[in-house]
Amino acid sequence: MAGSSWLVLAKMRDKDGRLSSGRSIRRFYYPPLQWPKRKTRHRPRPKDDPFEACNNESKTMVRKKKKKLPIDIPLEELLAGAGSKQRLLGLDLGTKTIGLAVSDTGKRIASPLETIQRSKFGKDAERLQEICEKQEIGGFVLGLPLNMDGSEGPRAQATRDFYISLREFWRERGLPFIPVTFWDERLSTVAVTRTLLEADTSRARRGEVVDKMAASFILQGALDRGKNLT
Protein backbone atom coordinates (compact mmCIF):
# COMPACT_ATOMS: atom_id res chain seq x y z
CA MET A 1 0.00 0.00 0.00
CA ALA A 2 1.31 3.44 -0.91
CA GLY A 3 2.79 5.48 1.94
CA SER A 4 3.27 2.57 4.37
CA SER A 5 6.19 0.32 5.38
CA TRP A 6 6.15 -3.46 5.33
CA LEU A 7 8.15 -5.86 7.49
CA VAL A 8 9.45 -8.78 5.46
CA LEU A 9 11.28 -11.90 6.78
CA ALA A 10 13.94 -13.04 4.33
CA LYS A 11 16.42 -15.99 4.53
CA MET A 12 20.00 -14.92 3.93
CA ARG A 13 22.46 -16.88 1.78
CA ASP A 14 26.21 -17.06 2.40
CA LYS A 15 28.94 -16.62 -0.20
CA ASP A 16 28.64 -20.27 -1.33
CA GLY A 17 24.92 -19.90 -1.92
CA ARG A 18 23.87 -21.97 1.03
CA LEU A 19 21.00 -20.88 3.20
CA SER A 20 22.06 -19.66 6.58
CA SER A 21 20.11 -20.47 9.68
CA GLY A 22 19.81 -16.87 10.71
CA ARG A 23 16.88 -14.64 9.73
CA SER A 24 16.97 -10.95 9.28
CA ILE A 25 14.28 -8.35 8.92
CA ARG A 26 14.32 -6.00 6.02
CA ARG A 27 12.16 -2.90 5.98
CA PHE A 28 10.78 -1.69 2.68
CA TYR A 29 9.18 1.73 2.34
CA TYR A 30 6.98 2.79 -0.58
CA PRO A 31 6.55 6.52 -0.90
CA PRO A 32 2.97 7.80 -1.49
CA LEU A 33 1.87 8.32 -5.05
CA GLN A 34 1.51 11.91 -6.11
CA TRP A 35 -0.39 12.62 -9.29
CA PRO A 36 0.89 15.58 -11.20
CA LYS A 37 -1.41 18.58 -11.01
CA ARG A 38 -2.93 19.70 -14.23
CA LYS A 39 -2.18 23.27 -15.00
CA THR A 40 -5.19 25.18 -16.22
CA ARG A 41 -5.21 28.72 -17.32
CA HIS A 42 -8.44 30.68 -16.88
CA ARG A 43 -8.72 33.50 -19.30
CA PRO A 44 -11.17 36.22 -18.32
CA ARG A 45 -13.92 36.68 -20.90
CA PRO A 46 -14.87 40.11 -22.06
CA LYS A 47 -18.04 41.66 -20.69
CA ASP A 48 -19.71 41.65 -24.10
CA ASP A 49 -19.01 37.97 -24.74
CA PRO A 50 -22.23 36.42 -26.21
CA PHE A 51 -21.46 33.00 -24.73
CA GLU A 52 -21.20 34.42 -21.23
CA ALA A 53 -24.50 36.25 -21.70
CA CYS A 54 -26.20 33.02 -22.76
CA ASN A 55 -24.87 31.20 -19.71
CA ASN A 56 -26.07 33.90 -17.36
CA GLU A 57 -29.49 33.94 -19.01
CA SER A 58 -29.85 30.15 -18.78
CA LYS A 59 -29.00 30.23 -15.07
CA THR A 60 -31.56 32.90 -14.23
CA MET A 61 -34.28 31.63 -16.55
CA VAL A 62 -37.09 29.84 -14.71
CA ARG A 63 -38.66 26.84 -16.39
CA LYS A 64 -42.23 27.68 -17.27
CA LYS A 65 -44.94 25.07 -16.88
CA LYS A 66 -47.02 24.27 -19.91
CA LYS A 67 -50.52 25.61 -19.56
CA LYS A 68 -53.27 23.08 -20.05
CA LEU A 69 -55.79 23.88 -22.73
CA PRO A 70 -59.22 24.77 -21.29
CA ILE A 71 -61.92 22.18 -21.74
CA ASP A 72 -64.77 24.70 -21.59
CA ILE A 73 -65.69 27.66 -23.78
CA PRO A 74 -67.04 31.10 -22.81
CA LEU A 75 -70.78 31.53 -22.47
CA GLU A 76 -71.07 33.87 -25.45
CA GLU A 77 -69.39 31.29 -27.70
CA LEU A 78 -71.70 28.57 -26.38
CA LEU A 79 -74.79 30.64 -27.16
CA ALA A 80 -73.50 31.68 -30.56
CA GLY A 81 -72.54 28.12 -31.52
CA ALA A 82 -75.87 26.55 -30.61
CA GLY A 83 -78.29 26.26 -33.52
CA SER A 84 -81.62 28.07 -33.67
CA LYS A 85 -83.49 24.82 -32.97
CA GLN A 86 -81.08 23.52 -30.36
CA ARG A 87 -81.43 23.79 -26.61
CA LEU A 88 -79.03 24.07 -23.70
CA LEU A 89 -78.85 21.47 -20.93
CA GLY A 90 -78.13 22.52 -17.37
CA LEU A 91 -76.52 19.99 -15.03
CA ASP A 92 -76.23 19.94 -11.26
CA LEU A 93 -73.72 17.17 -10.62
CA GLY A 94 -73.96 15.50 -7.21
CA THR A 95 -72.41 12.43 -5.68
CA LYS A 96 -75.66 10.43 -5.89
CA THR A 97 -77.78 12.30 -8.42
CA ILE A 98 -77.52 14.46 -11.53
CA GLY A 99 -80.12 17.20 -11.78
CA LEU A 100 -81.06 18.20 -15.33
CA ALA A 101 -82.79 21.27 -16.73
CA VAL A 102 -83.43 22.30 -20.33
CA SER A 103 -83.85 25.65 -22.03
CA ASP A 104 -86.24 26.65 -24.76
CA THR A 105 -85.02 27.07 -28.33
CA GLY A 106 -84.81 30.80 -27.80
CA LYS A 107 -82.36 30.30 -24.89
CA ARG A 108 -84.46 32.48 -22.58
CA ILE A 109 -86.21 30.24 -20.06
CA ALA A 110 -84.90 27.21 -18.14
CA SER A 111 -87.22 24.43 -17.02
CA PRO A 112 -86.51 21.45 -14.72
CA LEU A 113 -86.29 18.21 -16.67
CA GLU A 114 -85.42 15.17 -14.54
CA THR A 115 -83.08 13.72 -11.95
CA ILE A 116 -80.74 10.86 -12.81
CA GLN A 117 -79.87 8.48 -9.99
CA ARG A 118 -76.17 7.88 -10.44
CA SER A 119 -74.88 4.31 -10.74
CA LYS A 120 -72.03 3.40 -13.07
CA PHE A 121 -70.58 6.06 -15.32
CA GLY A 122 -71.39 4.13 -18.50
CA LYS A 123 -75.10 3.96 -17.69
CA ASP A 124 -75.18 7.63 -16.68
CA ALA A 125 -73.44 8.65 -19.90
CA GLU A 126 -75.83 6.59 -22.02
CA ARG A 127 -78.84 8.20 -20.33
CA LEU A 128 -77.37 11.66 -20.89
CA GLN A 129 -76.78 10.82 -24.55
CA GLU A 130 -80.41 9.72 -24.95
CA ILE A 131 -81.63 13.01 -23.47
CA CYS A 132 -79.26 15.03 -25.65
CA GLU A 133 -80.54 13.36 -28.80
CA LYS A 134 -84.19 13.66 -27.79
CA GLN A 135 -84.00 17.31 -26.69
CA GLU A 136 -81.57 18.35 -29.48
CA ILE A 137 -79.00 19.67 -27.03
CA GLY A 138 -76.38 22.03 -28.44
CA GLY A 139 -74.42 22.79 -25.28
CA PHE A 140 -73.99 22.07 -21.57
CA VAL A 141 -74.10 24.52 -18.68
CA LEU A 142 -72.43 22.50 -15.94
CA GLY A 143 -72.53 23.79 -12.38
CA LEU A 144 -69.06 24.16 -10.88
CA PRO A 145 -69.02 23.81 -7.06
CA LEU A 146 -66.48 26.44 -6.09
CA ASN A 147 -65.43 27.19 -2.54
CA MET A 148 -66.83 30.28 -0.86
CA ASP A 149 -63.56 32.15 -1.50
CA GLY A 150 -63.81 31.39 -5.24
CA SER A 151 -61.10 28.71 -5.29
CA GLU A 152 -61.54 25.24 -6.72
CA GLY A 153 -61.52 22.19 -4.47
CA PRO A 154 -61.85 18.43 -4.95
CA ARG A 155 -65.51 18.67 -5.93
CA ALA A 156 -64.77 21.17 -8.69
CA GLN A 157 -62.01 18.92 -10.03
CA ALA A 158 -64.40 15.94 -9.93
CA THR A 159 -66.86 17.96 -12.03
CA ARG A 160 -64.21 18.69 -14.63
CA ASP A 161 -63.16 15.04 -14.66
CA PHE A 162 -66.78 14.03 -15.25
CA TYR A 163 -66.96 16.10 -18.42
CA ILE A 164 -63.57 14.81 -19.59
CA SER A 165 -64.89 11.26 -19.16
CA LEU A 166 -67.97 12.26 -21.18
CA ARG A 167 -65.79 13.45 -24.03
CA GLU A 168 -63.91 10.15 -23.97
CA PHE A 169 -67.28 8.34 -24.05
CA TRP A 170 -68.30 10.33 -27.15
CA ARG A 171 -64.94 9.80 -28.83
CA GLU A 172 -65.05 6.00 -28.40
CA ARG A 173 -68.51 5.86 -30.01
CA GLY A 174 -67.77 8.33 -32.78
CA LEU A 175 -70.31 10.86 -31.45
CA PRO A 176 -69.87 14.62 -31.79
CA PHE A 177 -68.67 16.50 -28.73
CA ILE A 178 -71.13 18.78 -26.96
CA PRO A 179 -69.40 21.96 -25.75
CA VAL A 180 -69.66 23.01 -22.13
CA THR A 181 -69.58 26.17 -20.07
CA PHE A 182 -68.90 25.88 -16.36
CA TRP A 183 -71.12 28.05 -14.19
CA ASP A 184 -70.65 29.01 -10.56
CA GLU A 185 -73.23 27.06 -8.58
CA ARG A 186 -72.45 28.35 -5.10
CA LEU A 187 -75.56 28.45 -2.89
CA SER A 188 -77.78 27.29 -5.74
CA THR A 189 -79.11 24.33 -3.76
CA VAL A 190 -79.57 26.55 -0.70
CA ALA A 191 -81.59 29.06 -2.73
CA VAL A 192 -83.78 26.33 -4.23
CA THR A 193 -84.35 24.69 -0.84
CA ARG A 194 -85.39 28.01 0.64
CA THR A 195 -87.85 28.54 -2.21
CA LEU A 196 -89.34 25.09 -1.67
CA LEU A 197 -89.66 25.72 2.08
CA GLU A 198 -91.47 28.97 1.42
CA ALA A 199 -93.86 27.04 -0.86
CA ASP A 200 -94.52 24.64 2.04
CA THR A 201 -93.23 21.64 0.09
CA SER A 202 -92.92 18.39 2.00
CA ARG A 203 -89.52 16.88 2.75
CA ALA A 204 -90.12 13.90 0.44
CA ARG A 205 -91.16 16.18 -2.40
CA ARG A 206 -88.15 18.43 -1.84
CA GLY A 207 -85.84 15.43 -2.16
CA GLU A 208 -87.40 14.54 -5.49
CA VAL A 209 -87.20 17.94 -7.15
CA VAL A 210 -84.35 19.83 -5.46
CA ASP A 211 -81.63 18.56 -7.82
CA LYS A 212 -83.40 19.32 -11.10
CA MET A 213 -84.56 22.66 -9.75
CA ALA A 214 -80.99 23.45 -8.78
CA ALA A 215 -79.98 22.62 -12.36
CA SER A 216 -82.73 24.98 -13.57
CA PHE A 217 -81.41 27.67 -11.22
CA ILE A 218 -77.90 27.26 -12.67
CA LEU A 219 -79.09 27.28 -16.27
CA GLN A 220 -81.36 30.29 -15.75
CA GLY A 221 -78.46 32.25 -14.30
CA ALA A 222 -76.40 31.52 -17.40
CA LEU A 223 -79.30 32.45 -19.71
CA ASP A 224 -79.85 35.74 -17.88
CA ARG A 225 -76.17 36.48 -18.25
CA GLY A 226 -76.41 35.69 -21.94
CA LYS A 227 -79.18 38.27 -22.36
CA ASN A 228 -76.83 40.96 -21.08
CA LEU A 229 -74.08 39.84 -23.44
CA THR A 230 -76.23 40.16 -26.57
PDB file of C-alpha atoms in Angstrom, residues 4-215:
ATOM      1  CA  SER A   4       3.267   2.575   4.367  1.00  0.00           C
ATOM      2  CA  SER A   5       6.186   0.321   5.379  1.00  0.00           C
ATOM      3  CA  TRP A   6       6.148  -3.464   5.325  1.00  0.00           C
ATOM      4  CA  LEU A   7       8.147  -5.856   7.490  1.00  0.00           C
ATOM      5  CA  VAL A   8       9.447  -8.783   5.456  1.00  0.00           C
ATOM      6  CA  LEU A   9      11.276 -11.900   6.782  1.00  0.00           C
ATOM      7  CA  ALA A  10      13.938 -13.041   4.331  1.00  0.00           C
ATOM      8  CA  LYS A  11      16.417 -15.986   4.527  1.00  0.00           C
ATOM      9  CA  MET A  12      20.002 -14.917   3.927  1.00  0.00           C
ATOM     10  CA  ARG A  13      22.456 -16.876   1.779  1.00  0.00           C
ATOM     11  CA  ASP A  14      26.205 -17.056   2.399  1.00  0.00           C
ATOM     12  CA  LYS A  15      28.943 -16.620  -0.203  1.00  0.00           C
ATOM     13  CA  ASP A  16      28.638 -20.268  -1.330  1.00  0.00           C
ATOM     14  CA  GLY A  17      24.922 -19.897  -1.916  1.00  0.00           C
ATOM     15  CA  ARG A  18      23.869 -21.971   1.026  1.00  0.00           C
ATOM     16  CA  LEU A  19      21.004 -20.879   3.203  1.00  0.00           C
ATOM     17  CA  SER A  20      22.057 -19.658   6.585  1.00  0.00           C
ATOM     18  CA  SER A  21      20.108 -20.467   9.680  1.00  0.00           C
ATOM     19  CA  GLY A  22      19.814 -16.868  10.709  1.00  0.00           C
ATOM     20  CA  ARG A  23      16.878 -14.640   9.731  1.00  0.00           C
ATOM     21  CA  SER A  24      16.968 -10.954   9.275  1.00  0.00           C
ATOM     22  CA  ILE A  25      14.277  -8.349   8.921  1.00  0.00           C
ATOM     23  CA  ARG A  26      14.316  -5.998   6.021  1.00  0.00           C
ATOM     24  CA  ARG A  27      12.159  -2.898   5.977  1.00  0.00           C
ATOM     25  CA  PHE A  28      10.778  -1.693   2.677  1.00  0.00           C
ATOM     26  CA  TYR A  29       9.182   1.732   2.339  1.00  0.00           C
ATOM     27  CA  TYR A  30       6.977   2.792  -0.580  1.00  0.00           C
ATOM     28  CA  PRO A  31       6.546   6.522  -0.898  1.00  0.00           C
ATOM     29  CA  PRO A  32       2.972   7.800  -1.489  1.00  0.00           C
ATOM     30  CA  LEU A  33       1.874   8.318  -5.054  1.00  0.00           C
ATOM     31  CA  GLN A  34       1.512  11.910  -6.111  1.00  0.00           C
ATOM     32  CA  TRP A  35      -0.392  12.623  -9.286  1.00  0.00           C
ATOM     33  CA  PRO A  36       0.886  15.584 -11.202  1.00  0.00           C
ATOM     34  CA  LYS A  37      -1.406  18.579 -11.006  1.00  0.00           C
ATOM     35  CA  ARG A  38      -2.931  19.700 -14.227  1.00  0.00           C
ATOM     36  CA  LYS A  39      -2.183  23.274 -14.996  1.00  0.00           C
ATOM     37  CA  THR A  40      -5.191  25.176 -16.219  1.00  0.00           C
ATOM     38  CA  ARG A  41      -5.214  28.725 -17.317  1.00  0.00           C
ATOM     39  CA  HIS A  42      -8.444  30.676 -16.880  1.00  0.00           C
ATOM     40  CA  ARG A  43      -8.722  33.495 -19.304  1.00  0.00           C
ATOM     41  CA  PRO A  44     -11.174  36.222 -18.322  1.00  0.00           C
ATOM     42  CA  ARG A  45     -13.917  36.680 -20.895  1.00  0.00           C
ATOM     43  CA  PRO A  46     -14.872  40.113 -22.056  1.00  0.00           C
ATOM     44  CA  LYS A  47     -18.044  41.658 -20.695  1.00  0.00           C
ATOM     45  CA  ASP A  48     -19.707  41.652 -24.098  1.00  0.00           C
ATOM     46  CA  ASP A  49     -19.011  37.968 -24.735  1.00  0.00           C
ATOM     47  CA  PRO A  50     -22.232  36.424 -26.206  1.00  0.00           C
ATOM     48  CA  PHE A  51     -21.461  32.996 -24.732  1.00  0.00           C
ATOM     49  CA  GLU A  52     -21.200  34.419 -21.234  1.00  0.00           C
ATOM     50  CA  ALA A  53     -24.497  36.254 -21.699  1.00  0.00           C
ATOM     51  CA  CYS A  54     -26.204  33.020 -22.764  1.00  0.00           C
ATOM     52  CA  ASN A  55     -24.866  31.204 -19.715  1.00  0.00           C
ATOM     53  CA  ASN A  56     -26.074  33.899 -17.356  1.00  0.00           C
ATOM     54  CA  GLU A  57     -29.488  33.943 -19.014  1.00  0.00           C
ATOM     55  CA  SER A  58     -29.849  30.153 -18.778  1.00  0.00           C
ATOM     56  CA  LYS A  59     -29.002  30.234 -15.070  1.00  0.00           C
ATOM     57  CA  THR A  60     -31.559  32.896 -14.229  1.00  0.00           C
ATOM     58  CA  MET A  61     -34.279  31.629 -16.553  1.00  0.00           C
ATOM     59  CA  VAL A  62     -37.088  29.842 -14.710  1.00  0.00           C
ATOM     60  CA  ARG A  63     -38.663  26.843 -16.391  1.00  0.00           C
ATOM     61  CA  LYS A  64     -42.234  27.677 -17.267  1.00  0.00           C
ATOM     62  CA  LYS A  65     -44.944  25.069 -16.885  1.00  0.00           C
ATOM     63  CA  LYS A  66     -47.021  24.271 -19.912  1.00  0.00           C
ATOM     64  CA  LYS A  67     -50.520  25.613 -19.560  1.00  0.00           C
ATOM     65  CA  LYS A  68     -53.266  23.083 -20.054  1.00  0.00           C
ATOM     66  CA  LEU A  69     -55.795  23.883 -22.725  1.00  0.00           C
ATOM     67  CA  PRO A  70     -59.218  24.773 -21.292  1.00  0.00           C
ATOM     68  CA  ILE A  71     -61.925  22.177 -21.739  1.00  0.00           C
ATOM     69  CA  ASP A  72     -64.769  24.699 -21.594  1.00  0.00           C
ATOM     70  CA  ILE A  73     -65.693  27.663 -23.781  1.00  0.00           C
ATOM     71  CA  PRO A  74     -67.035  31.104 -22.812  1.00  0.00           C
ATOM     72  CA  LEU A  75     -70.777  31.531 -22.475  1.00  0.00           C
ATOM     73  CA  GLU A  76     -71.073  33.870 -25.449  1.00  0.00           C
ATOM     74  CA  GLU A  77     -69.395  31.294 -27.700  1.00  0.00           C
ATOM     75  CA  LEU A  78     -71.702  28.568 -26.379  1.00  0.00           C
ATOM     76  CA  LEU A  79     -74.795  30.635 -27.159  1.00  0.00           C
ATOM     77  CA  ALA A  80     -73.497  31.678 -30.559  1.00  0.00           C
ATOM     78  CA  GLY A  81     -72.543  28.119 -31.518  1.00  0.00           C
ATOM     79  CA  ALA A  82     -75.874  26.550 -30.612  1.00  0.00           C
ATOM     80  CA  GLY A  83     -78.292  26.262 -33.519  1.00  0.00           C
ATOM     81  CA  SER A  84     -81.621  28.069 -33.671  1.00  0.00           C
ATOM     82  CA  LYS A  85     -83.490  24.818 -32.973  1.00  0.00           C
ATOM     83  CA  GLN A  86     -81.079  23.515 -30.363  1.00  0.00           C
ATOM     84  CA  ARG A  87     -81.435  23.790 -26.608  1.00  0.00           C
ATOM     85  CA  LEU A  88     -79.027  24.072 -23.695  1.00  0.00           C
ATOM     86  CA  LEU A  89     -78.851  21.475 -20.929  1.00  0.00           C
ATOM     87  CA  GLY A  90     -78.126  22.520 -17.366  1.00  0.00           C
ATOM     88  CA  LEU A  91     -76.522  19.987 -15.029  1.00  0.00           C
ATOM     89  CA  ASP A  92     -76.235  19.944 -11.260  1.00  0.00           C
ATOM     90  CA  LEU A  93     -73.720  17.171 -10.618  1.00  0.00           C
ATOM     91  CA  GLY A  94     -73.964  15.501  -7.213  1.00  0.00           C
ATOM     92  CA  THR A  95     -72.412  12.434  -5.679  1.00  0.00           C
ATOM     93  CA  LYS A  96     -75.657  10.427  -5.888  1.00  0.00           C
ATOM     94  CA  THR A  97     -77.778  12.297  -8.422  1.00  0.00           C
ATOM     95  CA  ILE A  98     -77.518  14.463 -11.530  1.00  0.00           C
ATOM     96  CA  GLY A  99     -80.125  17.196 -11.781  1.00  0.00           C
ATOM     97  CA  LEU A 100     -81.060  18.204 -15.331  1.00  0.00           C
ATOM     98  CA  ALA A 101     -82.788  21.266 -16.731  1.00  0.00           C
ATOM     99  CA  VAL A 102     -83.431  22.305 -20.329  1.00  0.00           C
ATOM    100  CA  SER A 103     -83.853  25.650 -22.028  1.00  0.00           C
ATOM    101  CA  ASP A 104     -86.244  26.648 -24.756  1.00  0.00           C
ATOM    102  CA  THR A 105     -85.023  27.066 -28.326  1.00  0.00           C
ATOM    103  CA  GLY A 106     -84.811  30.805 -27.798  1.00  0.00           C
ATOM    104  CA  LYS A 107     -82.358  30.305 -24.894  1.00  0.00           C
ATOM    105  CA  ARG A 108     -84.460  32.479 -22.583  1.00  0.00           C
ATOM    106  CA  ILE A 109     -86.212  30.241 -20.057  1.00  0.00           C
ATOM    107  CA  ALA A 110     -84.900  27.214 -18.138  1.00  0.00           C
ATOM    108  CA  SER A 111     -87.221  24.428 -17.024  1.00  0.00           C
ATOM    109  CA  PRO A 112     -86.508  21.448 -14.716  1.00  0.00           C
ATOM    110  CA  LEU A 113     -86.287  18.206 -16.675  1.00  0.00           C
ATOM    111  CA  GLU A 114     -85.423  15.165 -14.544  1.00  0.00           C
ATOM    112  CA  THR A 115     -83.081  13.725 -11.950  1.00  0.00           C
ATOM    113  CA  ILE A 116     -80.745  10.856 -12.809  1.00  0.00           C
ATOM    114  CA  GLN A 117     -79.873   8.478  -9.994  1.00  0.00           C
ATOM    115  CA  ARG A 118     -76.166   7.876 -10.441  1.00  0.00           C
ATOM    116  CA  SER A 119     -74.879   4.314 -10.737  1.00  0.00           C
ATOM    117  CA  LYS A 120     -72.027   3.400 -13.075  1.00  0.00           C
ATOM    118  CA  PHE A 121     -70.575   6.055 -15.318  1.00  0.00           C
ATOM    119  CA  GLY A 122     -71.389   4.125 -18.496  1.00  0.00           C
ATOM    120  CA  LYS A 123     -75.102   3.962 -17.687  1.00  0.00           C
ATOM    121  CA  ASP A 124     -75.181   7.632 -16.679  1.00  0.00           C
ATOM    122  CA  ALA A 125     -73.437   8.647 -19.898  1.00  0.00           C
ATOM    123  CA  GLU A 126     -75.826   6.586 -22.019  1.00  0.00           C
ATOM    124  CA  ARG A 127     -78.835   8.201 -20.327  1.00  0.00           C
ATOM    125  CA  LEU A 128     -77.372  11.659 -20.886  1.00  0.00           C
ATOM    126  CA  GLN A 129     -76.778  10.818 -24.545  1.00  0.00           C
ATOM    127  CA  GLU A 130     -80.414   9.724 -24.954  1.00  0.00           C
ATOM    128  CA  ILE A 131     -81.628  13.011 -23.465  1.00  0.00           C
ATOM    129  CA  CYS A 132     -79.262  15.034 -25.651  1.00  0.00           C
ATOM    130  CA  GLU A 133     -80.538  13.355 -28.801  1.00  0.00           C
ATOM    131  CA  LYS A 134     -84.191  13.663 -27.792  1.00  0.00           C
ATOM    132  CA  GLN A 135     -84.004  17.312 -26.690  1.00  0.00           C
ATOM    133  CA  GLU A 136     -81.570  18.345 -29.479  1.00  0.00           C
ATOM    134  CA  ILE A 137     -79.002  19.672 -27.031  1.00  0.00           C
ATOM    135  CA  GLY A 138     -76.382  22.033 -28.443  1.00  0.00           C
ATOM    136  CA  GLY A 139     -74.424  22.787 -25.278  1.00  0.00           C
ATOM    137  CA  PHE A 140     -73.990  22.068 -21.568  1.00  0.00           C
ATOM    138  CA  VAL A 141     -74.101  24.520 -18.677  1.00  0.00           C
ATOM    139  CA  LEU A 142     -72.432  22.501 -15.938  1.00  0.00           C
ATOM    140  CA  GLY A 143     -72.533  23.794 -12.380  1.00  0.00           C
ATOM    141  CA  LEU A 144     -69.059  24.164 -10.878  1.00  0.00           C
ATOM    142  CA  PRO A 145     -69.023  23.812  -7.056  1.00  0.00           C
ATOM    143  CA  LEU A 146     -66.476  26.442  -6.095  1.00  0.00           C
ATOM    144  CA  ASN A 147     -65.426  27.192  -2.541  1.00  0.00           C
ATOM    145  CA  MET A 148     -66.831  30.278  -0.861  1.00  0.00           C
ATOM    146  CA  ASP A 149     -63.560  32.146  -1.504  1.00  0.00           C
ATOM    147  CA  GLY A 150     -63.810  31.386  -5.236  1.00  0.00           C
ATOM    148  CA  SER A 151     -61.103  28.709  -5.295  1.00  0.00           C
ATOM    149  CA  GLU A 152     -61.541  25.236  -6.723  1.00  0.00           C
ATOM    150  CA  GLY A 153     -61.518  22.192  -4.466  1.00  0.00           C
ATOM    151  CA  PRO A 154     -61.846  18.433  -4.953  1.00  0.00           C
ATOM    152  CA  ARG A 155     -65.515  18.675  -5.928  1.00  0.00           C
ATOM    153  CA  ALA A 156     -64.766  21.168  -8.691  1.00  0.00           C
ATOM    154  CA  GLN A 157     -62.012  18.917 -10.032  1.00  0.00           C
ATOM    155  CA  ALA A 158     -64.398  15.942  -9.930  1.00  0.00           C
ATOM    156  CA  THR A 159     -66.860  17.957 -12.027  1.00  0.00           C
ATOM    157  CA  ARG A 160     -64.212  18.695 -14.628  1.00  0.00           C
ATOM    158  CA  ASP A 161     -63.158  15.036 -14.663  1.00  0.00           C
ATOM    159  CA  PHE A 162     -66.778  14.027 -15.250  1.00  0.00           C
ATOM    160  CA  TYR A 163     -66.962  16.103 -18.421  1.00  0.00           C
ATOM    161  CA  ILE A 164     -63.569  14.811 -19.594  1.00  0.00           C
ATOM    162  CA  SER A 165     -64.888  11.263 -19.164  1.00  0.00           C
ATOM    163  CA  LEU A 166     -67.966  12.259 -21.180  1.00  0.00           C
ATOM    164  CA  ARG A 167     -65.789  13.454 -24.029  1.00  0.00           C
ATOM    165  CA  GLU A 168     -63.910  10.148 -23.966  1.00  0.00           C
ATOM    166  CA  PHE A 169     -67.281   8.344 -24.047  1.00  0.00           C
ATOM    167  CA  TRP A 170     -68.298  10.325 -27.151  1.00  0.00           C
ATOM    168  CA  ARG A 171     -64.935   9.796 -28.828  1.00  0.00           C
ATOM    169  CA  GLU A 172     -65.055   6.002 -28.405  1.00  0.00           C
ATOM    170  CA  ARG A 173     -68.511   5.855 -30.010  1.00  0.00           C
ATOM    171  CA  GLY A 174     -67.775   8.333 -32.777  1.00  0.00           C
ATOM    172  CA  LEU A 175     -70.308  10.855 -31.447  1.00  0.00           C
ATOM    173  CA  PRO A 176     -69.873  14.617 -31.794  1.00  0.00           C
ATOM    174  CA  PHE A 177     -68.666  16.504 -28.735  1.00  0.00           C
ATOM    175  CA  ILE A 178     -71.132  18.776 -26.959  1.00  0.00           C
ATOM    176  CA  PRO A 179     -69.401  21.958 -25.752  1.00  0.00           C
ATOM    177  CA  VAL A 180     -69.659  23.006 -22.132  1.00  0.00           C
ATOM    178  CA  THR A 181     -69.578  26.175 -20.074  1.00  0.00           C
ATOM    179  CA  PHE A 182     -68.900  25.882 -16.360  1.00  0.00           C
ATOM    180  CA  TRP A 183     -71.124  28.045 -14.186  1.00  0.00           C
ATOM    181  CA  ASP A 184     -70.650  29.012 -10.562  1.00  0.00           C
ATOM    182  CA  GLU A 185     -73.235  27.060  -8.576  1.00  0.00           C
ATOM    183  CA  ARG A 186     -72.449  28.350  -5.095  1.00  0.00           C
ATOM    184  CA  LEU A 187     -75.555  28.448  -2.887  1.00  0.00           C
ATOM    185  CA  SER A 188     -77.785  27.293  -5.739  1.00  0.00           C
ATOM    186  CA  THR A 189     -79.111  24.325  -3.764  1.00  0.00           C
ATOM    187  CA  VAL A 190     -79.573  26.550  -0.701  1.00  0.00           C
ATOM    188  CA  ALA A 191     -81.591  29.062  -2.732  1.00  0.00           C
ATOM    189  CA  VAL A 192     -83.782  26.325  -4.225  1.00  0.00           C
ATOM    190  CA  THR A 193     -84.350  24.687  -0.841  1.00  0.00           C
ATOM    191  CA  ARG A 194     -85.395  28.009   0.637  1.00  0.00           C
ATOM    192  CA  THR A 195     -87.854  28.540  -2.214  1.00  0.00           C
ATOM    193  CA  LEU A 196     -89.344  25.092  -1.665  1.00  0.00           C
ATOM    194  CA  LEU A 197     -89.660  25.724   2.078  1.00  0.00           C
ATOM    195  CA  GLU A 198     -91.472  28.973   1.416  1.00  0.00           C
ATOM    196  CA  ALA A 199     -93.856  27.040  -0.864  1.00  0.00           C
ATOM    197  CA  ASP A 200     -94.516  24.640   2.043  1.00  0.00           C
ATOM    198  CA  THR A 201     -93.230  21.638   0.094  1.00  0.00           C
ATOM    199  CA  SER A 202     -92.915  18.393   2.002  1.00  0.00           C
ATOM    200  CA  ARG A 203     -89.522  16.882   2.749  1.00  0.00           C
ATOM    201  CA  ALA A 204     -90.124  13.903   0.441  1.00  0.00           C
ATOM    202  CA  ARG A 205     -91.159  16.181  -2.399  1.00  0.00           C
ATOM    203  CA  ARG A 206     -88.154  18.428  -1.845  1.00  0.00           C
ATOM    204  CA  GLY A 207     -85.844  15.426  -2.161  1.00  0.00           C
ATOM    205  CA  GLU A 208     -87.402  14.538  -5.494  1.00  0.00           C
ATOM    206  CA  VAL A 209     -87.197  17.939  -7.151  1.00  0.00           C
ATOM    207  CA  VAL A 210     -84.347  19.828  -5.462  1.00  0.00           C
ATOM    208  CA  ASP A 211     -81.630  18.562  -7.819  1.00  0.00           C
ATOM    209  CA  LYS A 212     -83.401  19.318 -11.098  1.00  0.00           C
ATOM    210  CA  MET A 213     -84.561  22.663  -9.755  1.00  0.00           C
ATOM    211  CA  ALA A 214     -80.985  23.455  -8.775  1.00  0.00           C
ATOM    212  CA  ALA A 215     -79.983  22.621 -12.358  1.00  0.00           C
TER     213      ALA A 215
END
